[in-house]
CSV table of C-alpha atoms in Angstrom, one decimal:
chain,number,residue,atom,x,y,z
A,1,UNK,CA,122.9,54.3,62.9
A,2,UNK,CA,124.4,57.2,63.4
A,3,UNK,CA,124.3,59.6,66.5
A,4,UNK,CA,120.7,57.1,66.9
A,5,UNK,CA,119.3,59.4,64.6
A,6,UNK,CA,119.3,58.2,61.4
A,7,UNK,CA,117.0,55.8,59.4
A,8,UNK,CA,116.9,53.4,57.3
A,9,UNK,CA,114.2,54.4,53.8
A,10,UNK,CA,111.8,51.8,54.6
A,11,UNK,CA,111.7,51.9,58.4
A,12,UNK,CA,111.1,55.7,57.6
A,13,UNK,CA,108.1,54.6,55.6
A,14,UNK,CA,106.6,52.7,57.7
A,15,UNK,CA,106.8,55.2,61.0
A,16,UNK,CA,105.8,58.0,59.2
A,17,UNK,CA,101.9,55.8,58.4
A,18,UNK,CA,102.3,54.7,61.8
A,19,UNK,CA,102.3,58.5,63.0
A,20,UNK,CA,99.8,59.8,60.1
A,21,UNK,CA,97.3,56.8,61.1
A,22,UNK,CA,97.6,57.6,64.6
A,23,UNK,CA,97.5,61.6,64.2
A,24,UNK,CA,94.2,60.5,61.9
A,25,UNK,CA,92.5,58.3,64.5
A,26,UNK,CA,93.1,60.8,67.2
A,27,UNK,CA,91.3,63.5,66.0
A,28,UNK,CA,88.2,61.7,64.0
A,29,UNK,CA,88.3,60.1,67.9
A,30,UNK,CA,88.3,63.6,69.5
A,31,UNK,CA,85.9,65.0,67.0
A,32,UNK,CA,83.6,62.0,68.0
A,33,UNK,CA,84.1,62.5,71.6
A,34,UNK,CA,83.5,66.6,71.7
A,35,UNK,CA,79.8,67.9,71.2
A,36,UNK,CA,79.9,70.4,68.1
A,37,UNK,CA,79.6,73.5,70.4
A,38,UNK,CA,82.6,72.7,72.3
A,39,UNK,CA,84.5,75.3,70.9
A,40,UNK,CA,82.5,78.8,70.4
A,41,UNK,CA,83.8,81.3,67.6
A,42,UNK,CA,81.0,83.0,66.7
A,43,UNK,CA,78.9,79.9,66.1
A,44,UNK,CA,75.9,81.7,67.9
A,45,UNK,CA,74.6,79.0,69.9
A,46,UNK,CA,72.5,81.3,72.5
A,47,UNK,CA,71.2,78.5,74.5
A,48,UNK,CA,73.0,75.1,74.9
A,49,UNK,CA,70.5,73.2,76.7
A,50,UNK,CA,68.3,74.0,73.6
A,51,UNK,CA,70.4,74.6,70.7
A,52,UNK,CA,68.5,77.9,70.3
A,53,UNK,CA,70.7,80.2,67.6
A,54,UNK,CA,71.0,83.7,67.4
A,55,UNK,CA,70.6,84.1,64.0
A,56,UNK,CA,73.7,85.7,62.3
A,57,UNK,CA,76.2,82.8,63.8
A,58,UNK,CA,78.0,80.4,61.4
A,59,UNK,CA,75.4,78.1,61.9
A,60,UNK,CA,72.8,80.7,61.0
A,61,UNK,CA,74.8,81.3,58.0
A,62,UNK,CA,74.0,77.1,57.1
A,63,UNK,CA,70.3,77.3,58.2
A,64,UNK,CA,69.9,80.5,56.1
A,65,UNK,CA,71.0,79.4,52.9
A,66,UNK,CA,69.0,76.0,53.5
A,67,UNK,CA,65.9,77.9,53.9
A,68,UNK,CA,66.1,80.8,51.4
A,69,UNK,CA,68.5,79.1,48.8
A,70,UNK,CA,70.2,82.5,48.9
A,71,UNK,CA,72.8,84.5,50.8
A,72,UNK,CA,72.0,86.1,53.5
A,73,UNK,CA,72.8,90.2,53.6
A,74,UNK,CA,75.6,91.7,54.9
A,75,UNK,CA,74.2,94.2,58.2
A,76,UNK,CA,77.5,96.5,59.2
A,77,UNK,CA,74.8,98.7,61.6
A,78,UNK,CA,74.4,95.6,64.1
A,79,UNK,CA,74.1,95.8,67.7
A,80,UNK,CA,75.4,93.3,70.0
A,81,UNK,CA,76.4,89.5,68.2
A,82,UNK,CA,78.6,90.4,65.5
A,83,UNK,CA,77.1,88.7,62.7
A,84,UNK,CA,79.2,86.2,60.6
A,85,UNK,CA,77.3,86.5,57.1
A,86,UNK,CA,80.0,88.8,55.6
A,87,UNK,CA,82.1,85.6,55.2
A,88,UNK,CA,82.7,84.2,52.0
A,89,UNK,CA,80.4,81.3,51.4
A,90,UNK,CA,82.3,77.7,50.3
A,91,UNK,CA,82.3,76.3,53.8
A,92,UNK,CA,78.5,77.6,54.5
A,93,UNK,CA,77.8,75.3,51.2
A,94,UNK,CA,79.4,72.1,51.8
A,95,UNK,CA,77.5,72.6,55.6
A,96,UNK,CA,74.5,73.2,54.1
A,97,UNK,CA,74.7,70.1,51.9
A,98,UNK,CA,75.9,68.5,55.1
A,99,UNK,CA,72.6,69.5,57.0
A,100,UNK,CA,70.1,68.4,54.4
A,101,UNK,CA,71.5,65.0,53.8
A,102,UNK,CA,71.3,64.4,57.7
A,103,UNK,CA,67.7,65.9,58.1
A,104,UNK,CA,66.7,64.2,55.0
A,105,UNK,CA,66.6,60.7,56.5
A,106,UNK,CA,65.5,62.1,59.7
A,107,UNK,CA,68.1,62.8,62.0
A,108,UNK,CA,68.0,66.1,63.7
A,109,UNK,CA,69.5,69.6,63.6
A,110,UNK,CA,71.9,68.5,66.6
A,111,UNK,CA,72.8,65.3,64.7
A,112,UNK,CA,73.5,66.9,61.5
A,113,UNK,CA,76.0,69.5,63.2
A,114,UNK,CA,77.9,66.3,64.7
A,115,UNK,CA,78.0,65.1,61.5
A,116,UNK,CA,79.5,68.5,59.8
A,117,UNK,CA,81.9,68.9,62.5
A,118,UNK,CA,83.5,65.3,61.8
A,119,UNK,CA,83.6,66.2,58.0
A,120,UNK,CA,85.4,69.5,59.1
A,121,UNK,CA,87.8,67.4,61.0
A,122,UNK,CA,88.4,65.2,57.9
A,123,UNK,CA,89.9,68.6,56.6
A,124,UNK,CA,92.0,68.6,59.6
A,125,UNK,CA,93.4,65.3,58.5
A,126,UNK,CA,94.1,66.4,54.7
A,127,UNK,CA,95.7,69.3,56.2
A,128,UNK,CA,98.5,66.4,57.7
A,129,UNK,CA,98.6,64.8,54.1
A,130,UNK,CA,99.4,68.3,52.8
A,131,UNK,CA,101.9,68.8,55.3
A,132,UNK,CA,103.5,65.3,54.1
A,133,UNK,CA,103.8,66.1,50.9
A,134,UNK,CA,105.2,69.5,51.5
A,135,UNK,CA,107.5,67.8,53.7
A,136,UNK,CA,108.5,65.1,51.2
A,137,UNK,CA,109.0,68.1,48.1
A,138,UNK,CA,112.6,69.4,50.3
A,139,UNK,CA,115.9,66.9,50.6
A,140,UNK,CA,115.4,65.8,54.1
A,141,UNK,CA,116.9,62.4,55.7
A,142,UNK,CA,114.0,59.9,56.4
A,143,UNK,CA,115.1,60.8,60.4
A,144,UNK,CA,114.4,64.2,59.5
A,145,UNK,CA,111.3,64.1,57.8
A,146,UNK,CA,110.1,62.0,60.7
A,147,UNK,CA,110.6,64.7,62.6
A,148,UNK,CA,108.8,67.1,60.6
A,149,UNK,CA,106.0,65.1,60.1
A,150,UNK,CA,105.9,64.3,63.5
A,151,UNK,CA,105.5,68.3,64.7
A,152,UNK,CA,102.5,68.9,62.5
A,153,UNK,CA,100.6,65.9,62.9
A,154,UNK,CA,100.7,66.1,67.1
A,155,UNK,CA,100.3,70.1,67.2
A,156,UNK,CA,96.7,70.3,69.2
A,157,UNK,CA,95.9,73.2,66.7
A,158,UNK,CA,95.3,71.2,64.1
A,159,UNK,CA,92.8,69.2,66.2
A,160,UNK,CA,91.2,72.6,67.5
A,161,UNK,CA,90.5,73.7,63.9
A,162,UNK,CA,89.3,70.6,63.1
A,163,UNK,CA,86.0,70.5,66.2
A,164,UNK,CA,85.2,74.4,65.1
A,165,UNK,CA,82.0,74.6,63.2
A,166,UNK,CA,83.8,77.4,61.2
A,167,UNK,CA,85.8,78.2,58.2
A,168,UNK,CA,89.2,78.0,59.7
A,169,UNK,CA,89.8,74.5,58.9
A,170,UNK,CA,88.8,74.6,55.2
A,171,UNK,CA,90.9,77.6,54.3
A,172,UNK,CA,94.2,76.1,56.0
A,173,UNK,CA,94.1,73.0,53.7
A,174,UNK,CA,93.3,74.5,50.8
A,175,UNK,CA,96.2,77.1,51.3
A,176,UNK,CA,98.5,74.0,52.2
A,177,UNK,CA,97.9,72.7,49.2
A,178,UNK,CA,98.5,76.1,47.1
A,179,UNK,CA,102.1,76.1,48.9
A,180,UNK,CA,102.5,72.4,47.9
A,181,UNK,CA,102.5,73.1,43.9
A,182,UNK,CA,103.8,76.5,44.6
A,183,UNK,CA,106.6,74.4,45.6
A,184,UNK,CA,106.3,72.0,43.0
A,185,UNK,CA,105.7,74.8,40.6
A,186,UNK,CA,109.6,75.8,41.2
A,187,UNK,CA,110.8,72.4,39.7
A,188,UNK,CA,108.1,72.3,37.0
A,189,UNK,CA,106.4,75.1,35.5
A,190,UNK,CA,103.8,73.5,33.8
A,191,UNK,CA,100.9,74.9,33.1
A,192,UNK,CA,99.2,72.1,35.4
A,193,UNK,CA,101.0,73.5,38.4
A,194,UNK,CA,100.6,77.2,38.2
A,195,UNK,CA,96.8,76.0,37.0
A,196,UNK,CA,96.8,74.0,40.9
A,197,UNK,CA,98.0,76.5,42.3
A,198,UNK,CA,95.3,79.1,40.8
A,199,UNK,CA,92.2,76.7,42.1
A,200,UNK,CA,93.5,76.3,45.6
A,201,UNK,CA,94.3,80.3,45.8
A,202,UNK,CA,90.9,80.8,44.6
A,203,UNK,CA,89.3,78.0,46.8
A,204,UNK,CA,91.1,79.6,49.5
A,205,UNK,CA,89.6,82.8,49.3
A,206,UNK,CA,86.1,81.7,49.0
A,207,UNK,CA,86.4,80.1,52.1
A,208,UNK,CA,87.9,82.3,54.0
A,209,UNK,CA,89.3,86.1,52.6
A,210,UNK,CA,92.5,85.9,54.9
A,211,UNK,CA,93.6,82.9,52.9
A,212,UNK,CA,95.0,85.7,50.7
A,213,UNK,CA,98.1,86.2,52.8
A,214,UNK,CA,99.5,83.4,51.0
A,215,UNK,CA,99.9,85.5,47.7
A,216,UNK,CA,103.0,87.4,48.7
A,217,UNK,CA,104.3,83.9,49.1
A,218,UNK,CA,102.8,82.7,45.1
A,219,UNK,CA,104.0,86.5,44.0
A,220,UNK,CA,107.7,85.5,45.1
A,221,UNK,CA,108.3,82.2,43.8
A,222,UNK,CA,107.0,83.4,40.2
A,223,UNK,CA,109.3,86.6,40.0
A,224,UNK,CA,112.3,84.6,41.4
A,225,UNK,CA,111.4,82.0,38.1
A,226,UNK,CA,111.0,85.2,36.0
A,227,UNK,CA,114.5,86.7,36.9
A,228,UNK,CA,116.6,83.6,36.8
A,229,UNK,CA,114.9,82.9,33.3
A,230,UNK,CA,115.7,86.1,32.2
A,231,UNK,CA,118.7,85.3,29.6
A,232,UNK,CA,115.6,83.1,28.2
A,233,UNK,CA,113.5,84.8,25.8
A,234,UNK,CA,111.3,81.4,25.0
A,235,UNK,CA,111.0,80.6,28.4
A,236,UNK,CA,110.2,84.1,30.3
A,237,UNK,CA,107.4,84.3,27.0
A,238,UNK,CA,105.9,80.8,28.5
A,239,UNK,CA,106.4,82.3,31.9
A,240,UNK,CA,104.5,85.8,31.1
A,241,UNK,CA,101.6,83.9,29.3
A,242,UNK,CA,101.2,81.9,32.5
A,243,UNK,CA,101.6,84.8,34.7
A,244,UNK,CA,98.7,86.8,32.8
A,245,UNK,CA,95.9,83.6,32.8
A,246,UNK,CA,96.8,83.0,36.2
A,247,UNK,CA,96.4,87.0,37.0
A,248,UNK,CA,93.1,87.3,34.7
A,249,UNK,CA,91.9,83.8,36.4
A,250,UNK,CA,92.6,84.2,40.5
A,251,UNK,CA,91.9,87.6,41.0
A,252,UNK,CA,88.4,88.2,39.8
A,253,UNK,CA,87.4,84.4,41.4
A,254,UNK,CA,89.3,85.0,44.1
A,255,UNK,CA,87.8,88.5,45.0
A,256,UNK,CA,84.8,87.7,43.8
A,257,UNK,CA,83.1,87.7,47.1
A,258,UNK,CA,84.7,90.8,48.8
A,259,UNK,CA,83.3,92.5,45.0
A,260,UNK,CA,79.6,91.3,45.3
A,261,UNK,CA,79.7,92.7,49.1
A,262,UNK,CA,81.2,96.1,48.0
A,263,UNK,CA,78.8,96.7,45.3
A,264,UNK,CA,75.7,95.0,47.4
A,265,UNK,CA,76.6,96.5,50.9
A,266,UNK,CA,79.2,98.8,50.6
A,267,UNK,CA,81.5,96.2,52.8
A,268,UNK,CA,84.7,97.7,52.8
A,269,UNK,CA,87.3,95.1,51.0
A,270,UNK,CA,89.0,94.2,54.6
A,271,UNK,CA,86.2,94.5,56.6
A,272,UNK,CA,86.2,92.8,60.3
A,273,UNK,CA,83.0,93.4,62.8
A,274,UNK,CA,84.5,95.3,65.7
A,275,UNK,CA,83.2,94.2,69.2
A,276,UNK,CA,82.4,97.3,71.3
A,277,UNK,CA,85.2,99.2,73.8
A,278,UNK,CA,83.3,98.9,76.3
A,279,UNK,CA,83.9,95.0,76.6
A,280,UNK,CA,85.0,93.1,79.5
A,281,UNK,CA,88.0,91.6,77.5
A,282,UNK,CA,88.5,95.0,76.1
A,283,UNK,CA,92.8,95.3,75.3
A,284,UNK,CA,92.9,98.9,74.2
A,285,UNK,CA,93.7,100.5,77.3
A,286,UNK,CA,96.6,98.3,78.0
A,287,UNK,CA,100.3,100.1,76.6
A,288,UNK,CA,101.1,98.3,73.5
A,289,UNK,CA,104.4,97.3,74.8
A,290,UNK,CA,103.3,95.5,77.5
A,291,UNK,CA,101.3,93.4,75.1
A,292,UNK,CA,104.3,92.2,72.8
A,293,UNK,CA,106.9,91.9,75.8
A,294,UNK,CA,106.6,88.7,78.1
A,295,UNK,CA,103.4,86.4,78.8
A,296,UNK,CA,102.2,86.4,82.1
A,297,UNK,CA,102.6,84.1,85.0
A,298,UNK,CA,98.9,83.1,84.7
A,299,UNK,CA,98.6,82.6,80.9
A,300,UNK,CA,101.5,80.3,81.1
A,301,UNK,CA,100.0,78.1,84.0
A,302,UNK,CA,96.5,78.0,82.9
A,303,UNK,CA,95.1,75.8,80.6
A,304,UNK,CA,92.0,78.2,79.8
A,305,UNK,CA,91.6,81.5,78.3
A,306,UNK,CA,90.2,84.0,81.4
A,307,UNK,CA,88.3,86.6,79.5
A,308,UNK,CA,87.6,88.3,82.7
A,309,UNK,CA,91.3,89.0,83.6
A,310,UNK,CA,91.8,91.0,80.6
A,311,UNK,CA,95.4,92.1,82.6
A,312,UNK,CA,97.1,88.7,82.7
A,313,UNK,CA,95.7,87.7,79.4
A,314,UNK,CA,96.7,90.3,77.3
A,315,UNK,CA,99.9,89.6,75.5
A,316,UNK,CA,99.9,88.4,72.1
A,317,UNK,CA,102.8,85.3,72.7
A,318,UNK,CA,101.3,83.9,75.5
A,319,UNK,CA,97.7,84.3,74.1
A,320,UNK,CA,99.3,82.4,70.9
A,321,UNK,CA,100.3,79.7,73.0
A,322,UNK,CA,97.5,80.0,75.0
A,323,UNK,CA,94.7,79.3,71.5
A,324,UNK,CA,97.1,76.9,70.2
A,325,UNK,CA,97.0,74.3,73.1
A,326,UNK,CA,94.3,75.0,74.6
A,327,UNK,CA,91.9,76.7,72.3
A,328,UNK,CA,90.3,79.1,74.7
A,329,UNK,CA,89.9,76.4,77.2
A,330,UNK,CA,88.3,72.9,75.5
A,331,UNK,CA,89.9,70.5,78.5
A,332,UNK,CA,86.9,69.9,81.0
A,333,UNK,CA,88.0,69.7,84.6
A,334,UNK,CA,91.7,68.6,83.9
A,335,UNK,CA,94.8,67.7,86.7
A,336,UNK,CA,96.8,70.7,86.0
A,337,UNK,CA,99.9,68.7,86.0
A,338,UNK,CA,99.4,67.1,82.4
A,339,UNK,CA,98.2,70.4,80.7
A,340,UNK,CA,101.2,72.2,82.2
A,341,UNK,CA,104.0,70.4,80.9
A,342,UNK,CA,101.8,70.1,77.1
A,343,UNK,CA,101.6,74.0,77.3
A,344,UNK,CA,105.8,74.2,78.6
A,345,UNK,CA,106.8,71.6,76.1
A,346,UNK,CA,104.9,73.6,73.0
A,347,UNK,CA,106.1,76.7,74.1
A,348,UNK,CA,109.7,75.3,74.2
A,349,UNK,CA,109.1,73.6,71.1
A,350,UNK,CA,107.9,76.7,69.4
A,351,UNK,CA,110.9,79.3,70.7
A,352,UNK,CA,113.2,75.9,69.4
A,353,UNK,CA,111.6,76.2,66.2
A,354,UNK,CA,111.6,80.0,65.2
A,355,UNK,CA,115.3,80.1,66.5
A,356,UNK,CA,116.1,77.1,64.2
A,357,UNK,CA,113.6,78.8,61.0
A,358,UNK,CA,115.5,82.2,61.5
A,359,UNK,CA,118.7,80.7,60.9
A,360,UNK,CA,117.4,78.9,58.4
A,361,UNK,CA,116.3,81.9,56.2
A,362,UNK,CA,120.0,83.7,56.6
A,363,UNK,CA,121.5,80.2,55.6
A,364,UNK,CA,122.9,79.5,52.0
A,365,UNK,CA,120.0,77.0,51.5
A,366,UNK,CA,117.8,77.2,48.3
A,367,UNK,CA,117.1,81.1,48.2
A,368,UNK,CA,113.4,79.9,45.9
A,369,UNK,CA,112.4,78.0,48.4
A,370,UNK,CA,113.4,80.4,51.6
A,371,UNK,CA,111.2,83.0,49.9
A,372,UNK,CA,108.0,81.1,49.9
A,373,UNK,CA,108.4,79.6,53.4
A,374,UNK,CA,110.0,82.8,54.9
A,375,UNK,CA,107.4,85.4,53.1
A,376,UNK,CA,104.3,82.9,54.3
A,377,UNK,CA,105.3,82.5,57.7
A,378,UNK,CA,106.5,86.8,57.5
A,379,UNK,CA,103.4,87.7,56.5
A,380,UNK,CA,101.0,86.4,58.4
A,381,UNK,CA,102.5,86.9,61.3
A,382,UNK,CA,103.2,90.6,60.5
A,383,UNK,CA,99.3,90.6,60.0
A,384,UNK,CA,98.5,88.6,63.0
A,385,UNK,CA,100.1,91.0,65.1
A,386,UNK,CA,98.4,94.1,63.6
A,387,UNK,CA,95.2,92.1,63.5
A,388,UNK,CA,95.6,92.2,67.5
A,389,UNK,CA,96.1,95.5,67.7
A,390,UNK,CA,93.5,96.5,65.1
A,391,UNK,CA,91.1,94.9,66.9
A,392,UNK,CA,92.2,94.9,71.0
A,393,UNK,CA,89.5,92.2,72.4
A,394,UNK,CA,91.5,88.7,74.0
A,395,UNK,CA,89.0,87.1,71.8
A,396,UNK,CA,90.9,88.5,68.6
A,397,UNK,CA,94.5,86.6,69.3
A,398,UNK,CA,93.7,82.9,68.0
A,399,UNK,CA,96.6,80.7,66.5
A,400,UNK,CA,93.7,79.5,64.3
A,401,UNK,CA,93.8,82.0,61.9
A,402,UNK,CA,97.4,81.2,60.8
A,403,UNK,CA,98.4,77.4,61.2
A,404,UNK,CA,99.7,77.9,57.9
A,405,UNK,CA,103.1,79.8,59.3
A,406,UNK,CA,103.2,77.1,61.8
A,407,UNK,CA,103.5,74.3,59.2
A,408,UNK,CA,106.7,76.6,57.0
A,409,UNK,CA,107.8,77.3,60.2
A,410,UNK,CA,108.9,73.7,61.4
A,411,UNK,CA,109.7,73.1,57.7
A,412,UNK,CA,112.1,75.4,57.8
A,413,UNK,CA,113.6,74.7,60.9
A,414,UNK,CA,113.7,71.0,60.5
A,415,UNK,CA,115.8,72.0,57.4
A,416,UNK,CA,118.5,73.8,59.3
A,417,UNK,CA,118.0,71.5,62.3
A,418,UNK,CA,119.0,68.3,60.2
A,419,UNK,CA,122.9,68.9,60.1
A,420,UNK,CA,122.7,69.6,63.9
A,421,UNK,CA,122.6,66.6,66.0
A,422,UNK,CA,122.1,68.5,69.4
A,423,UNK,CA,119.6,71.1,68.0
A,424,UNK,CA,118.0,67.8,66.5
A,425,UNK,CA,118.1,65.7,69.8
A,426,UNK,CA,116.8,68.6,71.4
A,427,UNK,CA,113.6,69.3,69.1
A,428,UNK,CA,113.1,65.2,69.0
A,429,UNK,CA,112.5,64.9,72.3
A,430,UNK,CA,110.3,68.0,72.8
A,431,UNK,CA,108.0,66.8,70.2
A,432,UNK,CA,107.8,63.4,72.0
A,433,UNK,CA,106.7,64.9,74.8
A,434,UNK,CA,104.4,67.4,73.8
A,435,UNK,CA,102.7,64.6,71.4
A,436,UNK,CA,102.7,62.3,74.1
A,437,UNK,CA,101.0,64.8,76.6
A,438,UNK,CA,98.6,66.2,74.1
A,439,UNK,CA,97.2,62.9,73.0
A,440,UNK,CA,96.6,61.8,76.9
A,441,UNK,CA,95.4,65.3,77.9
A,442,UNK,CA,92.8,65.6,75.1
A,443,UNK,CA,91.7,61.8,75.9
A,444,UNK,CA,91.1,62.1,79.1
A,445,UNK,CA,89.9,65.6,79.9
């Protein structure tokens, strides 16, 4: 066994099953352990003791669909809590169907929200399956594939989006499958793969409009295939037909909700409700450079986000790592040592993966794969940073918006790491430390 890193194929399959099973069981157990409102993110709970809703949050969206059998109006002239009714309806329709079924057998609203949370965590587990399938599309050794699966299986962000009661996880799941079939399409540009890309992209956009940000990666794959086939007139004509069908189906269907909101309520296509500038977590008074340079010591030694301390939580990278690891503070009264091991190992792993991913993008690896993975990551990261500046509040800097960026970065990184044993060992050790500390921290606290 060379360098102790190679695995026989049968060993890889067995270990991969163990990793996937442990990750799925852990996620489902954590969803059972955690109350549905453990993380807020605009679900709209006014009073946790009575579970009273504010009428405009994510849970109120679900209730509105049930009570009125119609979509709620979008109010641009709100005061106070930002209404969530501008979001596409797919997640809320799923939530409403679950709540109707649960209520019909005599169980309470609170129980129905717990069931919705459990189903949302199933979406998170399906995200892992999508990650595994994407990883299997690349020519990687058994040990490298196992490393890539472990990185995706035990990153806390997948558990965080699974326990949320909003549309982030469902959107992420559909985006991952759209990218999976884009990568498959590069090898087999069949009508089946073309239409599956369209279906998953549309479903992603009907879950959350920001799913459109993976469209440039899909477009790059289409353009690449067109360029390399330029001398084959028959293939060119076949591709053009597919592109036309893809365009006339995906564009109107994917944009149908924002077009509807524009016509009925004059909602801008890129609409996001803004918080007032006089809020205590407002960051617009800090210099742009201070927000993009280095995290504060407090950000890198805390297991929760202190919204009252905007000076120490203004940095985008620090808040990115905080939200990826702890959401906005979901560990209950932990001993500080284990969470810090988790945060620092996640930070170190992220830096190693980012370095390796950049090296992968400038390497001589397959150009088509680099276009898809590179554009998926770069577009999402740029929009993440732009969003943080456009809406300068602590709560707007959260990695849940761009989980897909982590997946494609990890896959590109391990592709570069594969033949570099020292880098591979470092990544494996950091992955093991972060995975073990993550499981223990989340189970214990």
